[in-house]
Coordinates of N, CA and C in Angstrom, one line a residue:
X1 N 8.9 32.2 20.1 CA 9.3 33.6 19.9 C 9.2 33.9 18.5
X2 N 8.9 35.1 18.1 CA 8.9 35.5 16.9 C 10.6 35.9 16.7
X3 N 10.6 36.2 15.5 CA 12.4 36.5 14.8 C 12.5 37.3 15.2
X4 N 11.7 38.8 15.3 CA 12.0 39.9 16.5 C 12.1 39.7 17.6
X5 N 11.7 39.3 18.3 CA 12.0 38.6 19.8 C 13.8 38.0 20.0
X6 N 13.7 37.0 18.6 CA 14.6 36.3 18.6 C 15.9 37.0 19.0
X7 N 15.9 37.9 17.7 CA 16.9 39.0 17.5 C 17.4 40.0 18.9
X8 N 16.1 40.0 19.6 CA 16.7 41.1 20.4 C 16.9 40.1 21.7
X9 N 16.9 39.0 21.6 CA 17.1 38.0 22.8 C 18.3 37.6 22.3
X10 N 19.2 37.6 21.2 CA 19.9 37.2 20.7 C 21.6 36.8 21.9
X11 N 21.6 38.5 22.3 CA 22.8 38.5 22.7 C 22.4 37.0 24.1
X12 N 21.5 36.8 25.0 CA 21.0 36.4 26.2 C 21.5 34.5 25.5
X13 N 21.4 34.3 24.5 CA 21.9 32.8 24.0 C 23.3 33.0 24.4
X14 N 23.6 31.7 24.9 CA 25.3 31.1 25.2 C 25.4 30.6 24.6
X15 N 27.0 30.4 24.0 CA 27.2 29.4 23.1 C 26.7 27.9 23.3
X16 N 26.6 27.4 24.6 CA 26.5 26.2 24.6 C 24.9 25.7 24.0
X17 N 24.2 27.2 24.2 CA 22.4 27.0 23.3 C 22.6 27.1 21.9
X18 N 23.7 28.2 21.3 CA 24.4 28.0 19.7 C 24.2 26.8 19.3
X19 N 25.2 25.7 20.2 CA 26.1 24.5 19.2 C 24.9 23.5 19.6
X20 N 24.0 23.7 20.4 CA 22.2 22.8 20.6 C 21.7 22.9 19.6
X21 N 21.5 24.6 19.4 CA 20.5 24.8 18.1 C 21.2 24.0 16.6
X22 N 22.5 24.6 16.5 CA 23.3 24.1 15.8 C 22.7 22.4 15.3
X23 N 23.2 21.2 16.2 CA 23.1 19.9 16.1 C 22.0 19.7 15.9
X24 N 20.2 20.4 16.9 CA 19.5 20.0 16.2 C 19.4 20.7 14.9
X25 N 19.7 21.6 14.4 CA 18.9 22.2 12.9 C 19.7 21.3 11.9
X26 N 20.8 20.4 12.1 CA 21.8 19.4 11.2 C 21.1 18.2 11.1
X27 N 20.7 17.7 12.8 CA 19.8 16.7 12.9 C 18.6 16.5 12.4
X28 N 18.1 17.9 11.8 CA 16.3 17.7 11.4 C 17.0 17.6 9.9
X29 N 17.7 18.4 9.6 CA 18.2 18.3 7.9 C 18.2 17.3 7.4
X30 N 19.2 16.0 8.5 CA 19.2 15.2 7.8 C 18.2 13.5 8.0
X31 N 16.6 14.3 8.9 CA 15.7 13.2 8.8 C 15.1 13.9 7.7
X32 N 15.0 16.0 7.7 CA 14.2 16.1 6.1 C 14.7 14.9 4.3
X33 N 16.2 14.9 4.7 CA 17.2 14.3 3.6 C 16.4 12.9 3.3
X34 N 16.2 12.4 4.9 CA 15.9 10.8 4.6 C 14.4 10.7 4.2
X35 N 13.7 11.6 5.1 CA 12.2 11.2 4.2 C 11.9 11.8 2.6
X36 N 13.1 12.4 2.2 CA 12.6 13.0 1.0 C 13.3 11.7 -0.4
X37 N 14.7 11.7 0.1 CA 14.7 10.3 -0.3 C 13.6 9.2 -0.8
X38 N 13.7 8.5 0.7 CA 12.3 7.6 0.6 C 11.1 7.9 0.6
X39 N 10.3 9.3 0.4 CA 9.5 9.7 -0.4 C 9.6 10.3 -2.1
X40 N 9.9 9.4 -2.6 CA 10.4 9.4 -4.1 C 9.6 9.3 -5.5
X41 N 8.8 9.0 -4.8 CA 7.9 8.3 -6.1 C 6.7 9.0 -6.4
X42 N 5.5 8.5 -5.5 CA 4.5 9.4 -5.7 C 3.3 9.9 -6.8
X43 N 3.5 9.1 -7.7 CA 2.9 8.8 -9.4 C 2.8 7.3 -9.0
X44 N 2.4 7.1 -10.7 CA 2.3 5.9 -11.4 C 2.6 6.2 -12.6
X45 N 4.0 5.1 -12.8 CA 4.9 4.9 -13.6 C 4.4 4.3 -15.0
X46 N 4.5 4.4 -16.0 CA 4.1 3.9 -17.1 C 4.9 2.8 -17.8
X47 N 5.1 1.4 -17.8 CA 6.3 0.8 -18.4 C 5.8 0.1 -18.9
X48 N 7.3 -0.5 -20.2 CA 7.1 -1.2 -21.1 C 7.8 -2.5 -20.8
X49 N 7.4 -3.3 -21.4 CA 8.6 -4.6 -21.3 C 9.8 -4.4 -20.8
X50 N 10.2 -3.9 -21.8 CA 11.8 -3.6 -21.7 C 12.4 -3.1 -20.5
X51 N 11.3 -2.2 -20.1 CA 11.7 -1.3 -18.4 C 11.7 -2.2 -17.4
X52 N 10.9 -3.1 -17.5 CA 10.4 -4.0 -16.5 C 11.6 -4.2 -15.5
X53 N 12.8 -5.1 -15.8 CA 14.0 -5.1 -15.1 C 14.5 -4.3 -14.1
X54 N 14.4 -3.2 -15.2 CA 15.2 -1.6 -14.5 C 14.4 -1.3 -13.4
X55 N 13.3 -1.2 -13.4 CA 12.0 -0.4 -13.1 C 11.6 -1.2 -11.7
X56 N 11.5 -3.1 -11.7 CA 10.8 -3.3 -10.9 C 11.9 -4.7 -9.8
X57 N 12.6 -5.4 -10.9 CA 13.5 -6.1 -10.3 C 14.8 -5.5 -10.0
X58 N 15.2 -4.6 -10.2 CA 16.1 -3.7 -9.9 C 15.6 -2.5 -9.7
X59 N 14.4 -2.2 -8.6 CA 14.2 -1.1 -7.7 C 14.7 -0.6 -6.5
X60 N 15.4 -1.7 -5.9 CA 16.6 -0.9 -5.0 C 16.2 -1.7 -4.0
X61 N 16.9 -1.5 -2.5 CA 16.8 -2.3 -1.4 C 15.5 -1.4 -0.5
X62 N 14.9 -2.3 -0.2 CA 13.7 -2.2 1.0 C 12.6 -0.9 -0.1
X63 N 12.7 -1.5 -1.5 CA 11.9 -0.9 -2.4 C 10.1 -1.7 -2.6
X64 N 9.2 -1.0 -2.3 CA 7.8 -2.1 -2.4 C 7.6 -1.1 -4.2
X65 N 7.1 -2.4 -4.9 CA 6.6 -1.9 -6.1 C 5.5 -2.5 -6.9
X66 N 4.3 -1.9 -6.4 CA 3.0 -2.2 -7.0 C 2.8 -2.0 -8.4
X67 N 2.6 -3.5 -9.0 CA 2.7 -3.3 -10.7 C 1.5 -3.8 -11.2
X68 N 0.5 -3.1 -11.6 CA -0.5 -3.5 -12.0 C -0.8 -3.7 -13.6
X69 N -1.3 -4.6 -14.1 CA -1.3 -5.3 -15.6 C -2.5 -5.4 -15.9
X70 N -1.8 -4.1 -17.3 CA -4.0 -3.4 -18.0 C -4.3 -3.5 -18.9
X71 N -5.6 -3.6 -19.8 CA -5.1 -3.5 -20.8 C -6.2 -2.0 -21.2
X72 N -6.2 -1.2 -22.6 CA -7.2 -0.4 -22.6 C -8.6 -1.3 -23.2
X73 N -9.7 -0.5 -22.4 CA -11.0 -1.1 -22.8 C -12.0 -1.9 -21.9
X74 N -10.9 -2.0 -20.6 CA -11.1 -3.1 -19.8 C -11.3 -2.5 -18.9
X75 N -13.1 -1.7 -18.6 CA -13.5 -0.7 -17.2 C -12.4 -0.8 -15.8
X76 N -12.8 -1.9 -15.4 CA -12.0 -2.5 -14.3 C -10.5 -2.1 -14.1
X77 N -9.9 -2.4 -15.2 CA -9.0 -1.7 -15.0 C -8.4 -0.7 -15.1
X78 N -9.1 0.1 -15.7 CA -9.7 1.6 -15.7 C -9.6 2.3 -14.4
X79 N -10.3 1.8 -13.7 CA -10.7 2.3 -12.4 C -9.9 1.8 -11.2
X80 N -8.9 0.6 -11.8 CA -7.8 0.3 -10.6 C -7.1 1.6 -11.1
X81 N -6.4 2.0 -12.1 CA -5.1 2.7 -12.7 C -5.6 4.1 -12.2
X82 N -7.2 4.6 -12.2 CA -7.2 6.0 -11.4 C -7.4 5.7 -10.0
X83 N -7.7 4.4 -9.2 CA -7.4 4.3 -7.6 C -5.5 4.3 -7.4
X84 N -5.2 3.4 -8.3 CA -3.8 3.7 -8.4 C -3.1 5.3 -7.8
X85 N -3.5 5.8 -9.1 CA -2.9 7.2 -8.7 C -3.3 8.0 -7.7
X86 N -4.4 7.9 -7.0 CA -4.6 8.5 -5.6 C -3.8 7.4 -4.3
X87 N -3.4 6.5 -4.8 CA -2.5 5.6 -3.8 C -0.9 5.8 -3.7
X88 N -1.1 5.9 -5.0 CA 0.7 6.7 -5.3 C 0.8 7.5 -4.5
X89 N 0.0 8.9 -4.4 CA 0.0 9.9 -3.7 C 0.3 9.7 -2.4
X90 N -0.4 8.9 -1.9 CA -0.6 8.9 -0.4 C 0.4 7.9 -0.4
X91 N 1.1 7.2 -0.8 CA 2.3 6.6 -0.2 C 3.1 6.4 -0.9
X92 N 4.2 7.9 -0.7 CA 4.8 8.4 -2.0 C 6.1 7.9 -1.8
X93 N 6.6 6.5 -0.5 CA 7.5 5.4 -0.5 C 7.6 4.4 -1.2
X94 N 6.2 4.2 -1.7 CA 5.8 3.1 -2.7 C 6.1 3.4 -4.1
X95 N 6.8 2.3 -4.7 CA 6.6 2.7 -6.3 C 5.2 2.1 -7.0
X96 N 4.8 2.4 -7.3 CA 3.4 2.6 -8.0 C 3.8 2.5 -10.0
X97 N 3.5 1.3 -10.5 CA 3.9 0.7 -12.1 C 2.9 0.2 -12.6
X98 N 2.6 0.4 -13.8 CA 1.5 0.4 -14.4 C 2.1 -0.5 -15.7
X99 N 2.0 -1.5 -16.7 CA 2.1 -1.5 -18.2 C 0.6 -2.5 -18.4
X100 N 0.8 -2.0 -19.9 CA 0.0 -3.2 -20.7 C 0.3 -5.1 -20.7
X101 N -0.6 -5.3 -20.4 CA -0.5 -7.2 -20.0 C 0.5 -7.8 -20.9
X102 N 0.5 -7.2 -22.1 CA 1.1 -8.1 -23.3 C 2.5 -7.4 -23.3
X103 N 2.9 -6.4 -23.1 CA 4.3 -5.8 -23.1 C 5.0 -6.3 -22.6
X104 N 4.6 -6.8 -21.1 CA 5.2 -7.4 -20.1 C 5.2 -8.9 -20.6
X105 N 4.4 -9.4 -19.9 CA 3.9 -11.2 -20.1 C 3.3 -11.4 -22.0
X106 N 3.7 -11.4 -23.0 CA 4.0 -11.6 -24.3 C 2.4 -12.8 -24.5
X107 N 1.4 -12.7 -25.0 CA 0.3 -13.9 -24.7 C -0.7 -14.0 -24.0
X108 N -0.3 -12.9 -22.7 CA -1.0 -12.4 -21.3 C -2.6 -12.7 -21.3
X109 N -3.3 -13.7 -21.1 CA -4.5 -13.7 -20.9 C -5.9 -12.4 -20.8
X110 N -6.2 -12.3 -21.0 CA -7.4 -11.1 -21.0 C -8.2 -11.1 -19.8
X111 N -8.6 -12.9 -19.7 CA -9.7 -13.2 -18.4 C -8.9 -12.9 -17.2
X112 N -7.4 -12.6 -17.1 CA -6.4 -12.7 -15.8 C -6.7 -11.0 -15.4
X113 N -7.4 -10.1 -16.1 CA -7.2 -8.7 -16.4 C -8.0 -8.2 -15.7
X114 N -8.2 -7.0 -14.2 CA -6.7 -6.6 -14.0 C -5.5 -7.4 -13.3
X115 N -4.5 -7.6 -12.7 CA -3.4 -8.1 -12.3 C -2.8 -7.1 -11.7
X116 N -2.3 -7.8 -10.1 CA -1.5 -6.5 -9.7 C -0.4 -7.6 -8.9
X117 N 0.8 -7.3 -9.5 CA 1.9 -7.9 -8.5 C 2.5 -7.3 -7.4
X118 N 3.0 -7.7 -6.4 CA 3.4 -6.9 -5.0 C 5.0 -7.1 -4.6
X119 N 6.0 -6.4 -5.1 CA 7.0 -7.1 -5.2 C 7.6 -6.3 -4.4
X120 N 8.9 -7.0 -3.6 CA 9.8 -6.5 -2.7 C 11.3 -7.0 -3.1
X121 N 12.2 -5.9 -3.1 CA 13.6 -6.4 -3.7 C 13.5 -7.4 -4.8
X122 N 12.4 -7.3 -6.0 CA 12.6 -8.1 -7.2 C 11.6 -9.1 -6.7
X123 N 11.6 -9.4 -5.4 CA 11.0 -10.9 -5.0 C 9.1 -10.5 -5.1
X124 N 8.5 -11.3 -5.5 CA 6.7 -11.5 -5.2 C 6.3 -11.5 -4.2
X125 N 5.4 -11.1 -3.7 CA 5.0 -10.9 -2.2 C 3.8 -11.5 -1.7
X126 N 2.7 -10.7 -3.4 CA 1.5 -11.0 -3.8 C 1.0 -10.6 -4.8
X127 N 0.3 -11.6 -5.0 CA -0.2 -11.8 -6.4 C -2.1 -11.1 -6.3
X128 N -2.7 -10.5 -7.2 CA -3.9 -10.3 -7.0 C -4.4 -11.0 -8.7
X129 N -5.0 -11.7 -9.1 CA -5.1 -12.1 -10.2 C -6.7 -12.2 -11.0
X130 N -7.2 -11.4 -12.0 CA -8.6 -11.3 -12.0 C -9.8 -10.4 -11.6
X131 N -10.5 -10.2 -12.2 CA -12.1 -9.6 -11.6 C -12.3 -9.8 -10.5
X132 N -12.3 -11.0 -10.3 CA -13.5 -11.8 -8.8 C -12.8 -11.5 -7.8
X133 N -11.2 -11.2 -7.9 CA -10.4 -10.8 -7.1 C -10.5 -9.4 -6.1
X134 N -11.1 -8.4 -6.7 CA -11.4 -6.8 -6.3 C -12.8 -6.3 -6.6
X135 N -14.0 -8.0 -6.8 CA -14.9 -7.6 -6.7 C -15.7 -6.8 -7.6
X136 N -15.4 -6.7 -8.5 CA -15.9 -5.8 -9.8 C -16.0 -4.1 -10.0
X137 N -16.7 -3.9 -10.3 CA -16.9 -2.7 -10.9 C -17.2 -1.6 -9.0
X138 N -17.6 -2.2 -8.6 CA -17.9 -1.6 -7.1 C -16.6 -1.2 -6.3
X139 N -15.8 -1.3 -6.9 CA -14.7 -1.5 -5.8 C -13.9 -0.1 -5.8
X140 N -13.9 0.2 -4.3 CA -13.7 1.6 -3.7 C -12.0 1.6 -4.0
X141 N -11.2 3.1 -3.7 CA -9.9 3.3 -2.9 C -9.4 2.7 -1.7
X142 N -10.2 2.8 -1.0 CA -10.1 2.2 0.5 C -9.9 0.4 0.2
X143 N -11.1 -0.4 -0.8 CA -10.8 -1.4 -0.4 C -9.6 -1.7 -1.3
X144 N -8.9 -1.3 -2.5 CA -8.4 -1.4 -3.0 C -6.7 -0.9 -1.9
X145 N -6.9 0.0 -1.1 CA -5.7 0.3 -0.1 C -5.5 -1.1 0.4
X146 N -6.7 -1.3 1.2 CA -6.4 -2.4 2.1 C -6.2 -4.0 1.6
X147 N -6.6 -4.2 0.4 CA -6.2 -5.6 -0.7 C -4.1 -5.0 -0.6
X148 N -4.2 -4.1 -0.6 CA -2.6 -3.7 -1.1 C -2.0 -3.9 0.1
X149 N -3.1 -3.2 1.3 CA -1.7 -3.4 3.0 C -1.8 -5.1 3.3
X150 N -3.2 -5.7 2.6 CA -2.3 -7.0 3.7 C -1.3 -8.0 2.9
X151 N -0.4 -7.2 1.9 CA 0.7 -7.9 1.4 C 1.7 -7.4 2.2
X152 N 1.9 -6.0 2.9 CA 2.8 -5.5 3.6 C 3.2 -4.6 2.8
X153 N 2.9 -4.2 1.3 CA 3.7 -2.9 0.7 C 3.1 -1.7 1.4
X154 N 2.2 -1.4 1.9 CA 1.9 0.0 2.4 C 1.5 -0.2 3.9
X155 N 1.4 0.6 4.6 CA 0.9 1.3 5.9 C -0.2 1.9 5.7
X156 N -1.9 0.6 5.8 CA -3.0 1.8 6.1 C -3.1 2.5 7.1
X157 N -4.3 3.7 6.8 CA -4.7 3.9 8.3 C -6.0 3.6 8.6
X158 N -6.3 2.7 7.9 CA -7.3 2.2 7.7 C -7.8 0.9 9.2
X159 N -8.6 0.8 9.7 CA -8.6 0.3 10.7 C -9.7 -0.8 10.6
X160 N -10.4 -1.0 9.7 CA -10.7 -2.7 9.3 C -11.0 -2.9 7.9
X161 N -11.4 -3.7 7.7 CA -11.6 -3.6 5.8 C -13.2 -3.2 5.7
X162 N -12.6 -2.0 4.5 CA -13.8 -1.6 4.3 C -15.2 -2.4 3.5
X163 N -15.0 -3.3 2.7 CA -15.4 -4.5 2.1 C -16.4 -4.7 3.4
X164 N -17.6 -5.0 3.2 CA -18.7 -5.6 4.2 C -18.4 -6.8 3.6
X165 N -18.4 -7.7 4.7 CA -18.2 -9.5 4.4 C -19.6 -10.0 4.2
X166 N -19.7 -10.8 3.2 CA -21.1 -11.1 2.4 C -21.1 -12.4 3.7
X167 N -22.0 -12.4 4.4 CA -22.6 -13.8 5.2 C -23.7 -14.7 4.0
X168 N -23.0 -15.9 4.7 CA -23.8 -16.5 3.8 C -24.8 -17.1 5.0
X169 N -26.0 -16.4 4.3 CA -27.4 -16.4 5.2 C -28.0 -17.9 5.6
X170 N -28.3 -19.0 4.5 CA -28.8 -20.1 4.5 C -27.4 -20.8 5.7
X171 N -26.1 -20.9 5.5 CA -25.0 -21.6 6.6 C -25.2 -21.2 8.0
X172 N -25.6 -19.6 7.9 CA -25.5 -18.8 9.1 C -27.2 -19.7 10.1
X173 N -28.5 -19.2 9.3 CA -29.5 -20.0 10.2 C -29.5 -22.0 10.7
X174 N -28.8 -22.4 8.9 CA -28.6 -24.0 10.0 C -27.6 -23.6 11.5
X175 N -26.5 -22.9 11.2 CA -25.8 -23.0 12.2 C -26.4 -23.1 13.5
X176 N -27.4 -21.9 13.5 CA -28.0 -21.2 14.7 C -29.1 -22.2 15.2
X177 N -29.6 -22.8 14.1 CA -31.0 -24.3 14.8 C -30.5 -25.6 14.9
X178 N -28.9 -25.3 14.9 CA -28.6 -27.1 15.1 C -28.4 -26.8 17.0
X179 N -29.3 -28.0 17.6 CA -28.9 -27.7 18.9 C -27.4 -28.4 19.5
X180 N -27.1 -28.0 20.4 CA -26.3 -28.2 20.5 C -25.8 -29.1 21.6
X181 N -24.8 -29.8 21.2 CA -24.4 -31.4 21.6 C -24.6 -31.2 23.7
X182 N -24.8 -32.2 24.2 CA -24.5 -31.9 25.7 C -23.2 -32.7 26.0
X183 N -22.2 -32.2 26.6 CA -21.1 -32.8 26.8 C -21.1 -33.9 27.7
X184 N -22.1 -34.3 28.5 CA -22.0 -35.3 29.2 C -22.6 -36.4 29.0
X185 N -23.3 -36.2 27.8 CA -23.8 -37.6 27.2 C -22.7 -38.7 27.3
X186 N -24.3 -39.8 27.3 CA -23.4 -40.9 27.7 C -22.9 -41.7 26.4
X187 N -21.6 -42.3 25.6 CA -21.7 -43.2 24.4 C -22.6 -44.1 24.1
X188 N -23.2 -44.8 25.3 CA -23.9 -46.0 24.7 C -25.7 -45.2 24.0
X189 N -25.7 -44.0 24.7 CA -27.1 -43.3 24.4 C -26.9 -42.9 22.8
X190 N -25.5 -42.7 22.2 CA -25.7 -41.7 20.8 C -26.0 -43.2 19.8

């Protein structure tokens, strides 16, 4: 019904459709309350050492907080920190944290660079550590989602990995020309 409709149907509502409409419009208010809550975040956080505590080990309960460790200069991780923020977006339950290697970890190796830790209530979940790790310079949003859902911080909707699995061609043809055993062979024959 449109609000004109509404209005002139108005008197034809009983109370007992009132105190319906009533409970549900309280009842939707307060799933709007909870998803807006737990949709909180929605960025990527910029932190320093010092924040680290506040920021990632005291994020709250049933808090996931993706912290990835950059440094500037370093393409790679260049291009996680702008996949980042298209991921923040889309799962704006997730805390999404960004610092410099050395702010955090004081020494922080350069070859370890980028780094992304997956933490839940303070605790580690998963660790991504290195280049070789996200495949280089090639590496999409999507596969970068799905390296993130199978730690359990996000919900893809992603429905296989988008990463084509490199076969290794020379394993694959022996496989295929070894014939294959007969099960009824006899012991004394092998």
């Amino acid at each position: 019904m449109t609000l004109e409709e509404l209005e002139e149907n108005e008197d034809e509502f009983s109370e007992e459709d009132e105190r319906a409409m009533e409970m549900y419009r309280q009842q939707r208010l307060a799933e709007l309350k909870a998803l807006q809550a737990k949709n909180k975040f929605g960025h990527v956080l910029e932190i320093s050492g010092q924040d680290y505590i506040q920021e990632i080990t005291k994020a709250g309960k049933d808090i996931w907080v993706i912290l990835h460790l950059y440094k500037q200069g370093i393409p790679l991780c260049a291009l996680i920190n702008q996949h980042l923020n298209g991921l923040a977006r889309k799962f704006p339950d997730v805390k999404f944290v960004k610092a410099i290697s050395t702010t955090c970890i004081p020494n922080y190796p350069d070859r370890n660079l980028p780094t992304i830790f997956v933490y839940l209530e303070g605790d580690i979940k998963a660790q991504f550590i290195g280049p070789l790790v996200f495949g280089g310079m090639n590496l999409t949003s999507d596969e970068l989602e799905w390296k993130i859902s199978e730690s359990g911080a996000i919900k893809t909707d992603l429905e296989e990995n988008p990463r084509k699995q490199i076969q290794d061609q020379l394993m694959t043809s022996i496989r295929c020309s070894v014939p294959a055993r007969r099960e009824e062979s006899d012991p004394e024959d092998d």
